[in-house]
Short mmCIF file of C-alpha atoms in Angstrom, two decimals:
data_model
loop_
_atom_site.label_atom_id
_atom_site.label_comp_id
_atom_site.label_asym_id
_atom_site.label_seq_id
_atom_site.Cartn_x
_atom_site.Cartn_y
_atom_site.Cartn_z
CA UNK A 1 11.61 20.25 -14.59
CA UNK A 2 10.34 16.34 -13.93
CA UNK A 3 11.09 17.50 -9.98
CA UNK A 4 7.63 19.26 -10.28
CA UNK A 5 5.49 16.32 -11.23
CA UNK A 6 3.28 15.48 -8.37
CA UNK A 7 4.12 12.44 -6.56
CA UNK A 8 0.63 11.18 -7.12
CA UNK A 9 1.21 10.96 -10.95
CA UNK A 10 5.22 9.37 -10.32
CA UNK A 11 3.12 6.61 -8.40
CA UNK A 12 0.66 5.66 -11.48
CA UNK A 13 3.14 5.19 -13.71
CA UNK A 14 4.50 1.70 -12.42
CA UNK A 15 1.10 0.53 -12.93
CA UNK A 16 0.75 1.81 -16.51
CA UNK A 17 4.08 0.12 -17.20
CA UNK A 18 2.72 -3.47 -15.45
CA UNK A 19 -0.46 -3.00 -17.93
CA UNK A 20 1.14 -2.26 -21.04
CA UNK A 21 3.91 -4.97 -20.34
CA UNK A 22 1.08 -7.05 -19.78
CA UNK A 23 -0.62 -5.79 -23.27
CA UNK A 24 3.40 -6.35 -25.14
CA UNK A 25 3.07 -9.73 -23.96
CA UNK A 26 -0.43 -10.43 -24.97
CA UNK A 27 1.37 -9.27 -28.86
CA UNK A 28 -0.72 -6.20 -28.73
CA UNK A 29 1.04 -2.72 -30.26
CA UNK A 30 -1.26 -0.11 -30.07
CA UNK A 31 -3.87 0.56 -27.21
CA UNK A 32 -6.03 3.63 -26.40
CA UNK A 33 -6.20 5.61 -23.09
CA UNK A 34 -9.50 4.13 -23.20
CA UNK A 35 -8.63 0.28 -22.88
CA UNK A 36 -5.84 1.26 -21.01
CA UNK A 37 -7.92 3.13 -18.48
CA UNK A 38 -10.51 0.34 -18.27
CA UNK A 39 -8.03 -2.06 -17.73
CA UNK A 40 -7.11 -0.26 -14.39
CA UNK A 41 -10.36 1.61 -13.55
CA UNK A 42 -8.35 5.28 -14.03
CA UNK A 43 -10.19 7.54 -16.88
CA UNK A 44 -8.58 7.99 -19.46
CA UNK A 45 -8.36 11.78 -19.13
CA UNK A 46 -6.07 10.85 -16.13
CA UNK A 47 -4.02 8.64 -18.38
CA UNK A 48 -3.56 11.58 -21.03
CA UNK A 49 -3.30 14.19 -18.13
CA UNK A 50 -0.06 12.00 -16.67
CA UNK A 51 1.49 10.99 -19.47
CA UNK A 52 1.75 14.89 -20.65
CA UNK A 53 4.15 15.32 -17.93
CA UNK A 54 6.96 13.11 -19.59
CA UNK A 55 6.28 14.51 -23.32
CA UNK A 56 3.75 13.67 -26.29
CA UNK A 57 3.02 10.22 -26.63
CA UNK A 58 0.40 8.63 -29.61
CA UNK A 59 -2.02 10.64 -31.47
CA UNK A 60 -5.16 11.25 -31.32
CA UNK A 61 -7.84 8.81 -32.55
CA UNK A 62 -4.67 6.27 -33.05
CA UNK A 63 -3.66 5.14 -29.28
CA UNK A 64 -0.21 4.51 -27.93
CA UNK A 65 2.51 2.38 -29.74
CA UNK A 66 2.79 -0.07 -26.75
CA UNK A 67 6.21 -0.83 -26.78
CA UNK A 68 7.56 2.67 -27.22
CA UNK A 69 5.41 3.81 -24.68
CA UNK A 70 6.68 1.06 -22.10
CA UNK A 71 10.05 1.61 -23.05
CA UNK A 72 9.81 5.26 -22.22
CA UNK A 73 8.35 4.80 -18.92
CA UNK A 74 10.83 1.74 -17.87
CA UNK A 75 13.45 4.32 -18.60
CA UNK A 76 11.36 7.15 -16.60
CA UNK A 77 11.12 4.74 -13.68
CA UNK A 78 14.78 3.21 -13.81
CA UNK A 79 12.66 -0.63 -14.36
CA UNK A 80 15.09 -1.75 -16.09
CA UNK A 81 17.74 -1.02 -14.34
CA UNK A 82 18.71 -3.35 -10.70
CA UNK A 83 18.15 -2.20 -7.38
CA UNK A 84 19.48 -3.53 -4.23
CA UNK A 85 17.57 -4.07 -1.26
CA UNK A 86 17.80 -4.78 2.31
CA UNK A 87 15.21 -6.39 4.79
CA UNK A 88 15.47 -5.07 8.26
CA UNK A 89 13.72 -7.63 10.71
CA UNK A 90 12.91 -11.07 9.70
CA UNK A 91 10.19 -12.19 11.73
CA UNK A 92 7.08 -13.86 9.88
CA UNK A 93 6.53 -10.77 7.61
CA UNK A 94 10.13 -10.21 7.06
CA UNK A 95 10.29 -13.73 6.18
CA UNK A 96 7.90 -13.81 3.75
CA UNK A 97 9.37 -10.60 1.77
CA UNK A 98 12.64 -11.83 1.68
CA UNK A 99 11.71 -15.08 0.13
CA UNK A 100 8.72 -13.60 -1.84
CA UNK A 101 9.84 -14.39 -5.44
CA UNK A 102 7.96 -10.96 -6.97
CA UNK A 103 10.93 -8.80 -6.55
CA UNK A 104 14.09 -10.51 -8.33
CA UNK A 105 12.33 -10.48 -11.80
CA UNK A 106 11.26 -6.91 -11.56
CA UNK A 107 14.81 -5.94 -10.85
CA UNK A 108 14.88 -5.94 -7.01
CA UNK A 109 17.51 -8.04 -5.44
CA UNK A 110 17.59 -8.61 -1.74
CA UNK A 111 20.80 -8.38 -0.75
CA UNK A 112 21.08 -8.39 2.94
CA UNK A 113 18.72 -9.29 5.86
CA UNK A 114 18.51 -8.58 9.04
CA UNK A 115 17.51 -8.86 12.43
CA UNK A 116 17.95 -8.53 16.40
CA UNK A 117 16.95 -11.66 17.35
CA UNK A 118 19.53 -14.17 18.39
CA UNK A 119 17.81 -16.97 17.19
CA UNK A 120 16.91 -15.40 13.60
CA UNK A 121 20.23 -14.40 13.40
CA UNK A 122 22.38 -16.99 11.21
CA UNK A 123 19.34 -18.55 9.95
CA UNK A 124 19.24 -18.98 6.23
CA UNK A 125 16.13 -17.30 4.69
CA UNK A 126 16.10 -17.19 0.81
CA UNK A 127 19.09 -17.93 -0.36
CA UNK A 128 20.59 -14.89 2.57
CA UNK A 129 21.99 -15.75 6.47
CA UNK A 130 20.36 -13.28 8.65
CA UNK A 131 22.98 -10.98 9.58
CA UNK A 132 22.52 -9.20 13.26
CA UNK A 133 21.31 -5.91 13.53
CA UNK A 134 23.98 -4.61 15.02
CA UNK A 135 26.10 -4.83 11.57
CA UNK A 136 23.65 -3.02 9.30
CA UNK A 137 25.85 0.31 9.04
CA UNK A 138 28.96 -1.65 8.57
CA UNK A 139 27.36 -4.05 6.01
CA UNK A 140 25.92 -0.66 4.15
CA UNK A 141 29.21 0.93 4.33
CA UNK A 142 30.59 -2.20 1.81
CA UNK A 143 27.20 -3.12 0.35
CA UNK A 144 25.93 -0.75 -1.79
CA UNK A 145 21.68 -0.74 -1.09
CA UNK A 146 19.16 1.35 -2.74
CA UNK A 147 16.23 0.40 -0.57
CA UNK A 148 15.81 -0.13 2.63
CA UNK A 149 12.71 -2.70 3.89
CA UNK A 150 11.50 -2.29 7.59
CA UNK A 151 9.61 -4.85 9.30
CA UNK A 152 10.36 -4.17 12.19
CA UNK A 153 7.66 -3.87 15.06
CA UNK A 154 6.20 -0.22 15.42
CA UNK A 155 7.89 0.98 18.29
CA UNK A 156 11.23 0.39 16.92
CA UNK A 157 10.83 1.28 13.44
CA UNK A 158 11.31 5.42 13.62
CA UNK A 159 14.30 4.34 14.77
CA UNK A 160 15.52 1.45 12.23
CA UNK A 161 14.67 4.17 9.27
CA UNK A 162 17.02 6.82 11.21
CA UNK A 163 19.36 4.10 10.92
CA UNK A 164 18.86 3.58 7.24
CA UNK A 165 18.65 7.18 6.50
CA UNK A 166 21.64 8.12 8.71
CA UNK A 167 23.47 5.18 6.58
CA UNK A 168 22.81 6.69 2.91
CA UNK A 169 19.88 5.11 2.03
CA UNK A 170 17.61 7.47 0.12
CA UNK A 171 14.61 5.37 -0.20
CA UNK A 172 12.78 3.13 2.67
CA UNK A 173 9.70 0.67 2.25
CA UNK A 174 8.16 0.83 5.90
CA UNK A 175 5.84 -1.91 7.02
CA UNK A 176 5.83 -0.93 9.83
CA UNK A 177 2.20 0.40 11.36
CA UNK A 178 3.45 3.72 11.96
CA UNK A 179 3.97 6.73 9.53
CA UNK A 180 7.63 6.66 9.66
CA UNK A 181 9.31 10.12 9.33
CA UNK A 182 12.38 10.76 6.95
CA UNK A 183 14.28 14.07 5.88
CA UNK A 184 13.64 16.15 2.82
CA UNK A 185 15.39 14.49 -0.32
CA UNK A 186 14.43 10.54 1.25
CA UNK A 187 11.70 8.91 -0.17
CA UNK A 188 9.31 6.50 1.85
CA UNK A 189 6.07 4.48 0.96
CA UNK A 190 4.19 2.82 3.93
CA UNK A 191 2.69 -0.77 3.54
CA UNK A 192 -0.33 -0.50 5.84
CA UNK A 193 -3.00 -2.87 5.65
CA UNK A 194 -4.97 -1.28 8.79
CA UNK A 195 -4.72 1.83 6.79
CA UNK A 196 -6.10 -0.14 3.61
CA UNK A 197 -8.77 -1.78 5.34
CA UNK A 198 -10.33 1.83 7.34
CA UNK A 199 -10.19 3.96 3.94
CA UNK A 200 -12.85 0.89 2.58
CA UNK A 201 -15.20 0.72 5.59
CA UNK A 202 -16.18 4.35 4.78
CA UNK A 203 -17.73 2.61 1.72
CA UNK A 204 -19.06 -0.48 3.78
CA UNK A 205 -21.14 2.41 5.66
CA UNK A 206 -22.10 4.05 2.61
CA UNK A 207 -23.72 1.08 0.69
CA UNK A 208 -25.37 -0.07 3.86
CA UNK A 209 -26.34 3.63 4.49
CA UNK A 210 -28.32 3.44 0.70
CA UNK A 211 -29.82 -0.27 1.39
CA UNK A 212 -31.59 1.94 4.64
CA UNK B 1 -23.45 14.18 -1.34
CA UNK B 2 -21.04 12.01 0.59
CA UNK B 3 -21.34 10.07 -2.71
CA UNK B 4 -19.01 13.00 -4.44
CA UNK B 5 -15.64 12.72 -2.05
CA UNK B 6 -12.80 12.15 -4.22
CA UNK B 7 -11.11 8.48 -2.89
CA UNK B 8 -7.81 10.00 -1.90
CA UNK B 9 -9.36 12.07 -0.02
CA UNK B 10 -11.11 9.03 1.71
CA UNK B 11 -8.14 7.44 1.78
CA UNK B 12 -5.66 10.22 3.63
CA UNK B 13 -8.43 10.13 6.57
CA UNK B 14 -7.56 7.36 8.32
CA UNK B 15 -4.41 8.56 8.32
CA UNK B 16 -5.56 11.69 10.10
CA UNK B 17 -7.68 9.85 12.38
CA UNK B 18 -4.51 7.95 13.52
CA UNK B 19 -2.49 11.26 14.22
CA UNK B 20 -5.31 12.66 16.16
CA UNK B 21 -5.01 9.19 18.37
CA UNK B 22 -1.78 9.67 18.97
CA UNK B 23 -2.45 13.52 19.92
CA UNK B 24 -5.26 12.57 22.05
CA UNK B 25 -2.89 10.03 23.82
CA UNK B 26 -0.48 12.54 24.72
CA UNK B 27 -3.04 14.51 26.06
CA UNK B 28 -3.25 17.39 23.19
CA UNK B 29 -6.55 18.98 23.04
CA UNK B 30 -5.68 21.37 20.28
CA UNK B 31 -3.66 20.78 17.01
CA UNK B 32 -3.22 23.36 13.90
CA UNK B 33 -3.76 22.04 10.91
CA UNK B 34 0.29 23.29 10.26
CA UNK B 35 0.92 20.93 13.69
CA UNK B 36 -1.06 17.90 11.50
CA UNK B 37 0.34 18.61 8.56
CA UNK B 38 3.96 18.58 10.18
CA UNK B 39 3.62 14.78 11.59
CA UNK B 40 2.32 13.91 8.47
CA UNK B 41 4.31 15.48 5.63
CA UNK B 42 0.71 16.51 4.21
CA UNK B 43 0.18 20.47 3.75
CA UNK B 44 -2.00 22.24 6.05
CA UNK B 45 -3.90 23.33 3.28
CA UNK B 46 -4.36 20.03 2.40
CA UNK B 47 -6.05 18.79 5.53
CA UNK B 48 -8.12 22.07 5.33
CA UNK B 49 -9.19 20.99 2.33
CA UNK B 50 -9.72 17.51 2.85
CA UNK B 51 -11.94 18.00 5.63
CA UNK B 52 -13.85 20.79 4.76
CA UNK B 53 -15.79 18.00 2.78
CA UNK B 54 -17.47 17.01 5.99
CA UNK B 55 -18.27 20.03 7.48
CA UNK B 56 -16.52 22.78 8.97
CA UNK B 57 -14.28 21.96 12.34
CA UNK B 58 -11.97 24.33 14.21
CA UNK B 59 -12.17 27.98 14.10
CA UNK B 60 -9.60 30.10 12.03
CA UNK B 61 -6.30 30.10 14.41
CA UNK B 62 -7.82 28.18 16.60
CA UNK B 63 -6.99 24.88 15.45
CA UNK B 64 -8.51 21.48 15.94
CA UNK B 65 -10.25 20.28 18.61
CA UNK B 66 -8.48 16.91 18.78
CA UNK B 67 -10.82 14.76 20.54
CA UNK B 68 -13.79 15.95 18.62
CA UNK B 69 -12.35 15.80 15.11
CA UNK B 70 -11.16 12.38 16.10
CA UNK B 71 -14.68 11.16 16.88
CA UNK B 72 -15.97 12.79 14.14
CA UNK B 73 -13.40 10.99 11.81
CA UNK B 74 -14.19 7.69 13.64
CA UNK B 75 -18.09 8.09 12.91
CA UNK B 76 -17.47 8.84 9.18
CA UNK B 77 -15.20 5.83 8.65
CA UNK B 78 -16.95 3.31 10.89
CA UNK B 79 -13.70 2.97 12.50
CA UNK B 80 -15.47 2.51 16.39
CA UNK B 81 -17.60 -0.24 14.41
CA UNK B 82 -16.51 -4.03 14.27
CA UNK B 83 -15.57 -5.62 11.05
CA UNK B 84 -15.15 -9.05 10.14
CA UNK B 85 -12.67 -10.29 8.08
CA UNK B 86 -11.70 -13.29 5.91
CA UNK B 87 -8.06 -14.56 4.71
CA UNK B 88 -7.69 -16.41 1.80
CA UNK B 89 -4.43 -17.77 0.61
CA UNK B 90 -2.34 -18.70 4.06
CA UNK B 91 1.00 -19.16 2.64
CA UNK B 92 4.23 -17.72 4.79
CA UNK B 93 2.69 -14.13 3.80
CA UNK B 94 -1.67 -15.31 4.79
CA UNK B 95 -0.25 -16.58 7.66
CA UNK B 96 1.98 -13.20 8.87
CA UNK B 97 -1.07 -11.74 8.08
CA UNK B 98 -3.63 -14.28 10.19
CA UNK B 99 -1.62 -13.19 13.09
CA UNK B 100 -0.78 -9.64 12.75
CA UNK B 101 -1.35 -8.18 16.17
CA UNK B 102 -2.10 -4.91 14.69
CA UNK B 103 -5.96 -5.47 12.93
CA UNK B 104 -7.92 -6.56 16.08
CA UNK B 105 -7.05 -3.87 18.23
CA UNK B 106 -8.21 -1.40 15.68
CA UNK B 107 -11.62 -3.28 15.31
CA UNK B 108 -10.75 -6.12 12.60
CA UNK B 109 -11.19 -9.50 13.30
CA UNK B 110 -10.45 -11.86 11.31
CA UNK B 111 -13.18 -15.01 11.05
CA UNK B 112 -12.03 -17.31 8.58
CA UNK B 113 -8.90 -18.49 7.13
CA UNK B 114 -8.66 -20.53 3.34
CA UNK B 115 -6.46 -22.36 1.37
CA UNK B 116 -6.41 -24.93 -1.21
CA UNK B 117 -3.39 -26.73 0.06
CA UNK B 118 -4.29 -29.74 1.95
CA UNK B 119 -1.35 -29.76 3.97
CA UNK B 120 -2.57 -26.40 4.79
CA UNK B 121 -6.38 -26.99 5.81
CA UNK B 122 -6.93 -27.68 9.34
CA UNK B 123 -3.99 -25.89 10.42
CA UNK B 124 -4.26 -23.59 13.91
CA UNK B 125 -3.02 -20.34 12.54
CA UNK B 126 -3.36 -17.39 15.43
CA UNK B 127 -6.99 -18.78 16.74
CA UNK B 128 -8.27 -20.08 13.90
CA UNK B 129 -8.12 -23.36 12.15
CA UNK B 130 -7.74 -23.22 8.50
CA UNK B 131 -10.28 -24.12 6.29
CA UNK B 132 -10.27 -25.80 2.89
CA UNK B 133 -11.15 -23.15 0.24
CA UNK B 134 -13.83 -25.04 -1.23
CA UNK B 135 -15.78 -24.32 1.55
CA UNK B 136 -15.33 -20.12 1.07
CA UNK B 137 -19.05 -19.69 -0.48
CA UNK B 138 -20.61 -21.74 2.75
CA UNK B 139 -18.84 -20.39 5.09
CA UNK B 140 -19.69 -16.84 3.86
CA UNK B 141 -23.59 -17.61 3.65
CA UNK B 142 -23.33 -18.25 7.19
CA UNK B 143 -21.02 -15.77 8.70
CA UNK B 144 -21.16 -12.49 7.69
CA UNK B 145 -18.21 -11.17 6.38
CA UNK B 146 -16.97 -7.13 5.68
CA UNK B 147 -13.32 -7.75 4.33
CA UNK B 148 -11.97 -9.97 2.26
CA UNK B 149 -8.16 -10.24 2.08
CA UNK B 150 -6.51 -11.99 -0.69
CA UNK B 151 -2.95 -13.28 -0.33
CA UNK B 152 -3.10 -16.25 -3.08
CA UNK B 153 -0.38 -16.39 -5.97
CA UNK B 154 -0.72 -13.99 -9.00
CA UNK B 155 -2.20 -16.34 -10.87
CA UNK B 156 -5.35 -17.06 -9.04
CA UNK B 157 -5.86 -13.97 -7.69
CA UNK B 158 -8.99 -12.58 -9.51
CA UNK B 159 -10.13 -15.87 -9.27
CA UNK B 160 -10.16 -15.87 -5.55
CA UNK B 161 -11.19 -12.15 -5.82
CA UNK B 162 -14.74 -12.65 -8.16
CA UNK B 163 -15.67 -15.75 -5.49
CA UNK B 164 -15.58 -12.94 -2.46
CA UNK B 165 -17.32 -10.68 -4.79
CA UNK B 166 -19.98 -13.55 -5.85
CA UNK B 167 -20.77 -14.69 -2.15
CA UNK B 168 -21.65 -10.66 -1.41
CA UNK B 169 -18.25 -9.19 -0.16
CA UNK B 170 -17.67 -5.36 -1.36
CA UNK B 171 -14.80 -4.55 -0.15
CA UNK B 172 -11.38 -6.70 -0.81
CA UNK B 173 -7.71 -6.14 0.26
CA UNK B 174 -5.90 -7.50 -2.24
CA UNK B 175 -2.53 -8.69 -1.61
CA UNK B 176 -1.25 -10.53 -4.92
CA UNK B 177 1.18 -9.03 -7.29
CA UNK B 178 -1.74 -8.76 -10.43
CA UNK B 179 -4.25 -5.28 -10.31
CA UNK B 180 -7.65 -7.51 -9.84
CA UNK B 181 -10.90 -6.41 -11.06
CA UNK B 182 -14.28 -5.52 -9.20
CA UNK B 183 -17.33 -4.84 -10.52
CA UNK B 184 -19.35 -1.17 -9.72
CA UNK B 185 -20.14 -0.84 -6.08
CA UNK B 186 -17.04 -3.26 -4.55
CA UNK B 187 -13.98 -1.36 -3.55
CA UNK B 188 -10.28 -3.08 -3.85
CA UNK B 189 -7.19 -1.99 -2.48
CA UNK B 190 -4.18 -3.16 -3.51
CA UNK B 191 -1.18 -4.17 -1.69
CA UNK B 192 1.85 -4.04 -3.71
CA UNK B 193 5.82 -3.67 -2.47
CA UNK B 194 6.97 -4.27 -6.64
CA UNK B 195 4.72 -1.18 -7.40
CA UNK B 196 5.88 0.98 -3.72
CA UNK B 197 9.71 0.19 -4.98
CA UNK B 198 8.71 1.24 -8.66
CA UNK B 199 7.26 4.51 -7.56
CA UNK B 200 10.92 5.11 -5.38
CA UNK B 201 13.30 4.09 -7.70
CA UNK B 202 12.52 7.10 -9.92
CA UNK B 203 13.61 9.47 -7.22
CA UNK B 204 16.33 7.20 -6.67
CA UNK B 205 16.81 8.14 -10.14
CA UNK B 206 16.51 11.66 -9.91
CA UNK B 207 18.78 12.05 -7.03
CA UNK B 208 21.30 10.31 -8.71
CA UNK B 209 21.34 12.79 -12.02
CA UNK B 210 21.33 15.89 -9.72
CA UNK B 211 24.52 14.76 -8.44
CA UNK B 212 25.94 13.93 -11.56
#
């Protein structure tokens, strides 16, 4: 049944769980779709509208129970369960996400990095020793890893998610500037700042279209 | 009228634009909007859709003219238009991002690069030298700026974000783990791996229970 829900609502729901942890920790219990929907500019028909997917949650006129409803969409998500990950390339980027210290506490632990580079190879980043490329089937073949990481430059990275895919891995985080292909039943989400910045100029134009 | 475009819609057509490059490169004149959909994992009826908000383009099994729905697509998103950009926060990740080959080429240039950290300022990161962030609000009153890109810890983030938004920015790419606010009229997009990993892992999830 959940395999119908449209990808678009599956992708919301992290960032209704970050709010209402946020609102847990704050000591708050019970919150509307109102203030939860001002809090991250969604309306609060779209809040309702999601959230019908996974079941009834609050009642009307009363708001959410903020715990219960974060509990239920931890367990939706699998938050509070740990995920391994692996870094493929470790060049300034790659760098940076292996030692960025937002992952661990949300469950995400890096567990191998790696790279083609002779000279990155060996090099401690984190608290990991670059492995070399060349070993990332063998090292998935004993390691078990959720999710794959590329960043890797574009023309190689079709090829460093084939790799991924071809070794199990069922879910890839591509920053890579290309839109990286993967088979039916893989998941993939593209970081893509480019991509970021040309869906905003559209409203650049527009606002300097109205000043005239 | 242009005012009415739902934002994912916005936001799928740079994507589109980018496919039609690459078509244009290999010297396709013609693509169906299956073709498109194809390299994009996006249904053809989608794209129809999408782009039926701008007008009407190809002719019923016909396809796309590739070239001219590409210029088209460039016009509406100012994407053969210069924009200038401004970093601030160049830690391991500001700095990846300072240097990125892949913004210029594509019509971003970045201007002006901040941080608080003295050991930081005055710095040569890619071609610029980095200034001290107390000087953001000067600097911006005397270059004009499109983008501002945040990549400052959590903690400071909407800090860093209401400044840009004070000294006239309206559009932010916002690279800190923390959804910042904007007020009416400034458009944010968020750049979050924790969130992309979130939105896999119930898949992951999925997969997992179908198997057993």
């Amino acid at each position: 049944m959940t395999l119908e829900i449209p990808e678009v609502v599956i992708n919301r729901l992290p960032i209704y769980a970050r709010a209402l942890s946020a609102l847990a920790e704050e000591g708050e219990s019970v919150v509307s779709s109102q203030a939860l929907g001002d809090k991250l500019d969604v309306t609060p028909a779209q809040i309702r509208k999601d959230l019908s997917y996974f079941g009834r949650f609050g009642k009307q006129g009363r708001g959410y129970n903020v715990n219960g409803l974060l509990a239920k969409l931890r367990e939706i998500l699998g938050l509070d369960q740990q995920w391994r990950v692996c870094v493929v390339g470790v060049g300034r980027l790659g760098h940076a996400i292996v030692e960025y210290g937002g992952f661990e506490p949300q469950g995400f632990q890096i567990v191998g990095a790696f790279d083609t580079d002779r000279a990155a190879v060996g090099r401690t980043v984190g608290t990991l020793s670059v492995r070399d490329a060349g070993e990332l089937e063998a090292f998935l073949r004993t390691h078990p890893v959720d999710i794959g990481v590329v960043a890797v430059p574009a023309l190689v990275a079709q090829q460093v998610v084939d790799r991924l895919v071809g070794a199990g891995l069922r879910a890839i985080l591509n920053y890579a500037p290309m839109p990286a292909h993967v088979p039916e039943g893989v998941v993939i989400r593209h970081i893509d700042p480019v991509l970021a910045m040309q869906s905003m100029t559209f409203y650049i134009k527009q606002a300097e279209a109205a000043r005239g």
